[in-house]
Tab-separated table of C-alpha atoms in Angstrom:
chain	number	residue	atom	x	y	z
X	1	MET	CA	0.002	0.109	0.023
X	2	SER	CA	1.161	3.376	-1.127
X	3	ASN	CA	2.067	5.944	1.399
X	4	ASP	CA	0.070	8.689	-0.794
X	5	THR	CA	-3.187	6.006	-0.250
X	6	THR	CA	-6.076	8.524	1.390
X	7	PHE	CA	-8.371	7.654	3.826
X	8	LYS	CA	-11.686	9.004	5.921
X	9	ALA	CA	-10.898	9.963	9.727
X	10	LEU	CA	-12.676	11.701	12.667
X	11	VAL	CA	-10.238	14.178	13.344
X	12	VAL	CA	-10.756	16.508	16.728
X	13	GLU	CA	-8.496	19.719	16.029
X	14	GLU	CA	-7.950	22.763	18.435
X	15	THR	CA	-8.908	26.237	17.701
X	16	SER	CA	-6.624	29.517	17.427
X	17	ASP	CA	-9.296	30.443	20.378
X	18	GLY	CA	-8.892	26.815	22.912
X	19	GLU	CA	-12.299	24.993	21.522
X	20	PHE	CA	-11.939	21.940	19.756
X	21	LYS	CA	-14.186	20.899	16.876
X	22	LYS	CA	-14.770	17.718	15.226
X	23	SER	CA	-14.856	16.636	11.733
X	24	ILE	CA	-14.509	13.713	9.282
X	25	GLN	CA	-11.072	14.258	7.062
X	26	GLU	CA	-9.275	12.481	3.922
X	27	ARG	CA	-5.767	11.920	5.295
X	28	LYS	CA	-3.119	9.870	3.890
X	29	VAL	CA	-0.926	6.563	5.075
X	30	SER	CA	1.716	9.092	5.388
X	31	ASP	CA	0.381	11.258	8.468
X	32	LEU	CA	0.192	8.166	10.306
X	33	PRO	CA	3.260	7.186	13.063
X	34	GLU	CA	5.724	4.662	12.193
X	35	ASN	CA	5.145	1.348	13.304
X	36	ASP	CA	5.176	-2.143	12.488
X	37	LEU	CA	1.550	-3.109	11.969
X	38	LEU	CA	-0.477	-1.283	9.400
X	39	ILE	CA	-4.612	-2.668	9.876
X	40	GLU	CA	-7.338	-1.454	7.895
X	41	VAL	CA	-9.725	-0.339	10.258
X	42	HIS	CA	-13.529	-2.512	9.692
X	43	TYR	CA	-15.276	-1.693	13.198
X	44	SER	CA	-14.293	0.320	15.875
X	45	SER	CA	-16.680	1.641	19.042
X	46	LEU	CA	-18.013	4.464	21.260
X	47	ASN	CA	-16.350	4.753	24.742
X	48	PHE	CA	-16.561	7.276	27.397
X	49	LYS	CA	-12.762	8.064	26.911
X	50	ASP	CA	-13.362	8.663	23.471
X	51	ALA	CA	-15.264	11.458	24.338
X	52	MET	CA	-13.105	12.778	26.587
X	53	SER	CA	-10.455	12.552	23.691
X	54	ALA	CA	-12.772	14.364	21.577
X	55	THR	CA	-13.596	17.362	23.899
X	56	GLY	CA	-9.891	17.971	24.229
X	57	ASN	CA	-9.369	16.426	27.989
X	58	LYS	CA	-5.705	16.828	28.054
X	59	ARG	CA	-5.549	14.414	30.482
X	60	ILE	CA	-6.425	11.684	27.550
X	61	THR	CA	-4.813	13.014	24.785
X	62	LYS	CA	-1.775	15.689	24.628
X	63	GLN	CA	-1.193	16.588	21.217
X	64	TYR	CA	-3.911	17.568	18.662
X	65	PRO	CA	-5.150	16.968	15.871
X	66	HIS	CA	-5.994	13.945	16.798
X	67	THR	CA	-8.508	10.475	15.590
X	68	PRO	CA	-9.843	9.237	18.889
X	69	GLY	CA	-11.105	5.732	18.686
X	70	ILE	CA	-9.473	3.250	21.754
X	71	ASP	CA	-11.068	0.274	20.400
X	72	ALA	CA	-10.908	-0.984	16.508
X	73	ALA	CA	-11.318	-4.352	14.821
X	74	GLY	CA	-9.840	-4.492	11.143
X	75	VAL	CA	-7.587	-6.498	8.875
X	76	VAL	CA	-4.240	-6.804	9.068
X	77	VAL	CA	-2.211	-4.745	5.676
X	78	SER	CA	1.306	-5.240	6.350
X	79	ASP	CA	3.451	-6.260	9.339
X	80	LYS	CA	7.033	-5.596	9.666
X	81	SER	CA	7.273	-7.545	12.416
X	82	GLY	CA	6.228	-10.620	11.358
X	83	THR	CA	3.639	-11.669	13.860
X	84	PHE	CA	0.723	-11.340	11.745
X	85	SER	CA	-0.225	-12.074	7.867
X	86	ALA	CA	-1.567	-9.914	5.729
X	87	GLY	CA	-5.199	-10.335	5.448
X	88	GLN	CA	-5.561	-11.940	9.171
X	89	GLU	CA	-8.456	-10.518	11.480
X	90	VAL	CA	-7.388	-8.681	14.442
X	91	LEU	CA	-8.386	-6.380	17.295
X	92	VAL	CA	-6.846	-3.700	19.261
X	93	PHE	CA	-7.705	-2.385	22.786
X	94	GLY	CA	-6.230	0.207	24.982
X	95	TYR	CA	-2.772	0.940	25.037
X	96	ASP	CA	-2.094	4.038	23.367
X	97	LEU	CA	-4.855	3.667	20.782
X	98	GLY	CA	-6.963	6.854	20.533
X	99	MET	CA	-5.032	8.677	23.322
X	100	ASP	CA	-1.616	10.047	21.839
X	101	THR	CA	-1.341	7.373	19.039
X	102	ASP	CA	-4.368	8.311	15.965
X	103	GLY	CA	-7.396	5.652	16.532
X	104	GLY	CA	-10.097	3.205	15.757
X	105	LEU	CA	-12.160	5.802	14.402
X	106	GLY	CA	-10.236	6.484	11.155
X	107	GLN	CA	-10.073	3.826	8.427
X	108	MET	CA	-6.209	3.206	8.841
X	109	ILE	CA	-4.494	2.867	12.208
X	110	SER	CA	-0.076	2.291	12.566
X	111	ILE	CA	0.545	0.240	15.233
X	112	PRO	CA	3.188	-1.867	17.605
X	113	ALA	CA	2.489	-5.444	16.477
X	114	ASP	CA	2.278	-6.095	20.276
X	115	TRP	CA	-0.986	-4.054	20.821
X	116	ALA	CA	-2.592	-6.478	18.482
X	117	LEU	CA	-4.270	-9.850	19.440
X	118	PRO	CA	-6.358	-12.543	16.891
X	119	CYS	CA	-9.640	-12.218	16.789
X	120	PRO	CA	-11.449	-15.257	18.039
X	121	GLU	CA	-12.703	-17.603	15.119
X	122	THR	CA	-15.976	-17.466	17.059
X	123	LEU	CA	-16.432	-14.116	16.677
X	124	THR	CA	-16.715	-11.514	13.645
X	125	LEU	CA	-15.118	-8.606	13.882
X	126	LYS	CA	-18.152	-6.460	14.438
X	127	GLU	CA	-19.062	-9.006	17.394
X	128	ALA	CA	-15.795	-8.431	19.332
X	129	MET	CA	-16.648	-4.326	18.396
X	130	THR	CA	-20.116	-4.345	19.851
X	131	TYR	CA	-18.178	-5.867	23.113
X	132	GLY	CA	-15.339	-3.328	22.615
X	133	THR	CA	-13.432	-2.098	25.286
X	134	GLY	CA	-16.759	-1.748	27.909
X	135	GLY	CA	-17.045	-5.633	27.065
X	136	LEU	CA	-13.661	-6.039	28.062
X	137	THR	CA	-13.850	-4.356	31.035
X	138	ALA	CA	-17.455	-5.710	31.740
X	139	ALA	CA	-15.663	-9.222	31.456
X	140	LEU	CA	-12.931	-8.522	33.365
X	141	SER	CA	-14.793	-7.375	36.420
X	142	VAL	CA	-16.979	-10.668	36.497
X	143	GLN	CA	-13.859	-12.770	36.126
X	144	LYS	CA	-12.314	-10.813	39.183
X	145	LEU	CA	-15.166	-11.755	41.251
X	146	GLU	CA	-15.353	-15.379	40.209
X	147	LYS	CA	-11.382	-15.405	40.987
X	148	MET	CA	-12.463	-13.777	44.416
X	149	GLY	CA	-14.826	-16.592	45.142
X	150	ALA	CA	-18.722	-15.182	44.302
X	151	LYS	CA	-21.233	-17.699	42.791
X	152	PRO	CA	-24.579	-17.170	42.092
X	153	SER	CA	-25.621	-18.104	45.254
X	154	ASP	CA	-24.187	-15.941	47.469
X	155	GLY	CA	-27.048	-13.944	46.762
X	156	PRO	CA	-27.238	-10.415	43.981
X	157	VAL	CA	-25.081	-8.404	42.386
X	158	ALA	CA	-25.298	-4.712	41.806
X	159	VAL	CA	-24.641	-3.211	38.788
X	160	THR	CA	-23.854	0.668	38.458
X	161	GLY	CA	-24.365	2.399	35.231
X	162	ALA	CA	-26.097	-0.298	33.944
X	163	THR	CA	-27.293	1.502	30.797
X	164	GLY	CA	-24.077	2.149	29.902
X	165	GLY	CA	-21.502	0.145	27.531
X	166	VAL	CA	-20.192	-1.791	30.706
X	167	GLY	CA	-23.368	-1.786	32.494
X	168	THR	CA	-25.409	-3.628	29.927
X	169	ILE	CA	-22.625	-5.949	29.121
X	170	SER	CA	-22.158	-6.873	33.051
X	171	ILE	CA	-25.431	-7.459	33.145
X	172	ALA	CA	-26.034	-9.646	30.623
X	173	ILE	CA	-23.046	-11.692	31.435
X	174	LEU	CA	-23.912	-12.266	34.843
X	175	LYS	CA	-27.448	-13.553	33.861
X	176	GLN	CA	-25.890	-15.826	31.349
X	177	LEU	CA	-23.524	-17.011	34.890
X	178	GLY	CA	-26.526	-17.626	36.971
X	179	TYR	CA	-26.770	-14.671	38.997
X	180	ASP	CA	-29.410	-12.166	39.995
X	181	VAL	CA	-28.357	-8.845	39.064
X	182	ILE	CA	-29.674	-5.646	40.612
X	183	ALA	CA	-29.610	-2.791	38.149
X	184	PHE	CA	-28.985	1.386	39.234
X	185	SER	CA	-29.562	3.285	36.955
X	186	GLY	CA	-30.489	7.439	36.554
X	187	LYS	CA	-32.888	6.591	33.150
X	188	PRO	CA	-36.094	4.706	35.039
X	189	GLU	CA	-37.595	5.013	31.061
X	190	GLN	CA	-35.023	1.986	30.505
X	191	SER	CA	-35.896	-0.041	33.040
X	192	GLU	CA	-37.744	-2.395	31.058
X	193	HIS	CA	-35.088	-2.567	28.278
X	194	LEU	CA	-32.694	-3.867	31.508
X	195	LYS	CA	-34.870	-6.311	32.834
X	196	GLU	CA	-34.690	-7.701	29.205
X	197	LEU	CA	-31.082	-7.771	29.170
X	198	GLY	CA	-31.231	-9.884	32.342
X	199	ALA	CA	-31.487	-7.840	35.560
X	200	SER	CA	-33.867	-8.965	38.400
X	201	GLU	CA	-34.582	-5.988	39.791
X	202	VAL	CA	-33.722	-2.205	38.819
X	203	ARG	CA	-33.648	0.521	41.257
X	204	HIS	CA	-32.732	4.608	40.872
X	205	ARG	CA	-29.245	4.793	41.179
X	206	ASP	CA	-29.603	7.548	44.020
X	207	THR	CA	-31.222	5.024	46.132
X	208	ILE	CA	-27.726	4.051	47.174
X	209	ASN	CA	-26.790	7.097	48.531
X	210	GLU	CA	-29.457	7.083	51.072
X	211	ILE	CA	-26.977	5.380	53.658
X	212	GLY	CA	-26.073	9.160	54.169
X	213	ASN	CA	-22.523	9.022	56.237
X	214	LYS	CA	-22.982	5.573	58.053
X	215	PRO	CA	-19.749	3.772	58.440
X	216	VAL	CA	-22.018	1.206	56.939
X	217	GLY	CA	-25.715	0.148	56.153
X	218	ARG	CA	-27.629	-2.993	56.017
X	219	GLU	CA	-25.709	-5.840	53.885
X	220	LEU	CA	-27.900	-5.586	50.452
X	221	TRP	CA	-25.979	-7.526	48.031
X	222	ALA	CA	-23.187	-9.894	47.761
X	223	ASN	CA	-21.169	-8.545	45.312
X	224	ALA	CA	-21.159	-5.060	42.860
X	225	ILE	CA	-19.656	-3.792	39.992
X	226	ASP	CA	-19.457	-0.346	39.854
X	227	THR	CA	-18.714	1.727	37.082
X	228	ILE	CA	-19.323	5.651	38.289
X	229	GLY	CA	-16.787	6.076	41.132
X	230	GLY	CA	-17.524	9.217	43.625
X	231	ASP	CA	-20.541	8.700	46.515
X	232	TYR	CA	-21.887	5.924	44.178
X	233	LEU	CA	-18.813	3.354	44.688
X	234	SER	CA	-18.016	4.704	48.508
X	235	ASN	CA	-21.954	3.608	49.333
X	236	LEU	CA	-21.859	0.379	47.797
X	237	LEU	CA	-19.139	-1.244	49.746
X	238	LYS	CA	-21.127	-0.012	52.748
X	239	GLN	CA	-23.811	-1.762	51.645
X	240	THR	CA	-22.345	-5.325	50.752
X	241	LYS	CA	-22.797	-8.328	52.443
X	242	ALA	CA	-19.675	-9.612	54.424
X	243	GLY	CA	-16.937	-11.316	52.514
X	244	GLY	CA	-17.981	-9.980	49.213
X	245	ALA	CA	-16.426	-7.279	46.573
X	246	VAL	CA	-16.835	-4.331	44.639
X	247	THR	CA	-14.531	-3.802	41.495
X	248	SER	CA	-14.348	-0.268	40.416
X	249	CYS	CA	-13.635	0.911	36.935
X	250	GLY	CA	-15.365	4.437	36.207
X	251	LEU	CA	-15.345	7.731	37.394
X	252	ALA	CA	-18.178	9.498	35.759
X	253	GLY	CA	-19.262	10.068	39.196
X	254	GLY	CA	-16.500	11.642	40.407
X	255	ALA	CA	-12.371	10.676	40.905
X	256	GLU	CA	-12.783	10.720	44.347
X	257	PHE	CA	-14.371	9.327	47.149
X	258	SER	CA	-14.704	9.415	51.245
X	259	MET	CA	-15.609	6.461	53.499
X	260	THR	CA	-14.077	4.796	56.767
X	261	VAL	CA	-12.353	1.393	56.884
X	262	MET	CA	-14.946	-0.229	58.421
X	263	PRO	CA	-16.795	-2.782	55.469
X	264	PHE	CA	-13.122	-3.771	55.209
X	265	ILE	CA	-11.967	-4.179	58.650
X	266	THR	CA	-15.341	-5.203	60.319
X	267	ARG	CA	-17.057	-7.607	56.859
X	268	ALA	CA	-13.868	-7.905	55.245
X	269	VAL	CA	-15.317	-6.684	51.651
X	270	SER	CA	-12.560	-6.204	48.979
X	271	LEU	CA	-12.418	-3.320	46.318
X	272	LEU	CA	-11.106	-4.405	43.368
X	273	GLY	CA	-9.583	-2.530	40.676
X	274	ILE	CA	-10.155	-3.296	37.210
X	275	ASP	CA	-7.715	-2.055	34.456
X	276	SER	CA	-8.950	-3.113	30.457
X	277	VAL	CA	-5.949	-0.802	28.948
X	278	TYR	CA	-2.459	-1.994	29.829
X	279	ILE	CA	-2.957	-5.263	30.881
X	280	PRO	CA	-0.782	-8.135	29.700
X	281	LEU	CA	-1.584	-9.051	25.992
X	282	ALA	CA	-1.534	-12.883	27.150
X	283	ASP	CA	-4.455	-11.936	29.850
X	284	LYS	CA	-6.409	-9.786	27.458
X	285	GLU	CA	-6.270	-13.128	24.932
X	286	ALA	CA	-7.344	-15.122	27.804
X	287	ILE	CA	-10.661	-13.211	28.696
X	288	TRP	CA	-11.232	-12.592	24.833
X	289	LYS	CA	-11.411	-16.717	25.518
X	290	ARG	CA	-14.000	-16.617	27.714
X	291	VAL	CA	-16.160	-13.766	25.618
X	292	ALA	CA	-15.695	-16.149	22.458
X	293	THR	CA	-17.098	-18.789	24.281
X	294	ASP	CA	-18.798	-19.217	27.845
X	295	MET	CA	-19.320	-15.079	28.216
X	296	LYS	CA	-20.848	-14.975	24.488
X	297	LEU	CA	-24.106	-13.489	24.719
X	298	PRO	CA	-27.045	-14.773	22.339
X	299	ASN	CA	-28.629	-12.311	20.375
X	300	LEU	CA	-25.636	-10.169	20.419
X	301	GLU	CA	-26.752	-7.457	17.396
X	302	SER	CA	-29.390	-6.252	19.872
X	303	TYR	CA	-26.688	-4.610	22.195
X	304	GLY	CA	-25.054	-2.375	20.053
X	305	GLU	CA	-26.267	-0.068	17.575
X	306	GLU	CA	-24.489	0.293	14.715
X	307	ILE	CA	-23.221	3.838	13.349
X	308	THR	CA	-21.362	5.510	10.656
X	309	LEU	CA	-18.490	6.902	10.963
X	310	GLU	CA	-20.109	10.625	9.889
X	311	GLN	CA	-22.206	10.215	12.705
X	312	THR	CA	-19.375	9.911	15.276
X	313	PRO	CA	-19.468	13.440	16.394
X	314	GLU	CA	-22.716	13.825	17.480
X	315	TYR	CA	-22.899	10.203	19.283
X	316	LEU	CA	-20.165	11.342	20.801
X	317	ASP	CA	-21.570	14.309	22.247
X	318	ARG	CA	-23.943	11.644	23.745
X	319	PHE	CA	-21.376	10.767	26.489
X	320	MET	CA	-20.635	14.343	27.685
X	321	SER	CA	-24.379	15.085	28.070
X	322	SER	CA	-25.560	11.201	29.757
X	323	LYS	CA	-27.327	10.292	27.024
X	324	VAL	CA	-25.875	6.680	26.054
X	325	VAL	CA	-27.565	3.686	26.155
X	326	GLY	CA	-25.946	0.457	25.429
X	327	ARG	CA	-23.083	0.029	23.126
X	328	TYR	CA	-22.328	2.230	20.114
X	329	VAL	CA	-20.956	0.495	17.102
X	330	VAL	CA	-18.888	2.478	14.339
X	331	ASN	CA	-18.835	0.977	10.727
X	332	VAL	CA	-15.430	2.399	9.764
X	333	LYS	CA	-15.187	0.867	6.960
X	334	GLY	CA	-18.513	1.773	5.511
């Protein structure tokens, strides 16, 4: 492929007055960074981190103009490292993709070969992006609870941010594995949808915080998956059953939380961090094997809304106004 070959990409630019604008532009392969692996992107997906990058959050992306997209699924064009063959289907999640390395919301990406992994044979590229980083994070969260000894007979699992990408996939995976799920959401109009996904019960997210400043409360759930952070995380921990665990993977509700040590020292509750970005590639491959087998969801297409590359500016704005429901899969190739 020639360096003069052109492709379409979402480009975020910083204006002279400090504003950030998003547009679909034509770029050349020569505009991409020099790396071993060149991939033609067929599908990507939208995540909260992409929205932050697209609005100029310098904690996510330091240099502009830039193409967001922390997820990519596509076909190898060339690989100087010899790890992959031309035409092989591969997946890319995390590392620096879509942060300061041009990401999956462009039809071509150039990355180090050790950022990619083969797409499991039982998943299509579109299915892989229906999961995306959100689904990967959900699967890692469920697996971490399992490693702490969680089992369906312990009692229900609470899931916050239930209508978001991580939340919806978490609910569905937990249901498939036999767990009862209490879904917490700020969108009561989505209650029936959450029950269709597998939630046994749907509650308003603010009921978590009714405990106030008490150091511990009634033991209401055996384990929990928190995607919000802030006070919601604190108060989930306070109301988790003895010996239970709470995973943490998000900060939409705040990066800081305040509480006493009482749930930890009187109930042996565990707080478990989830990182889907920099985990070793071997661990990513292992969890993707589960996603493609015992965690694979029936009717997977129903969990993601397919959109075009041209629609991404509008849909990224939804993340910043809490209007996200489920997963958004981007047909990048068109």
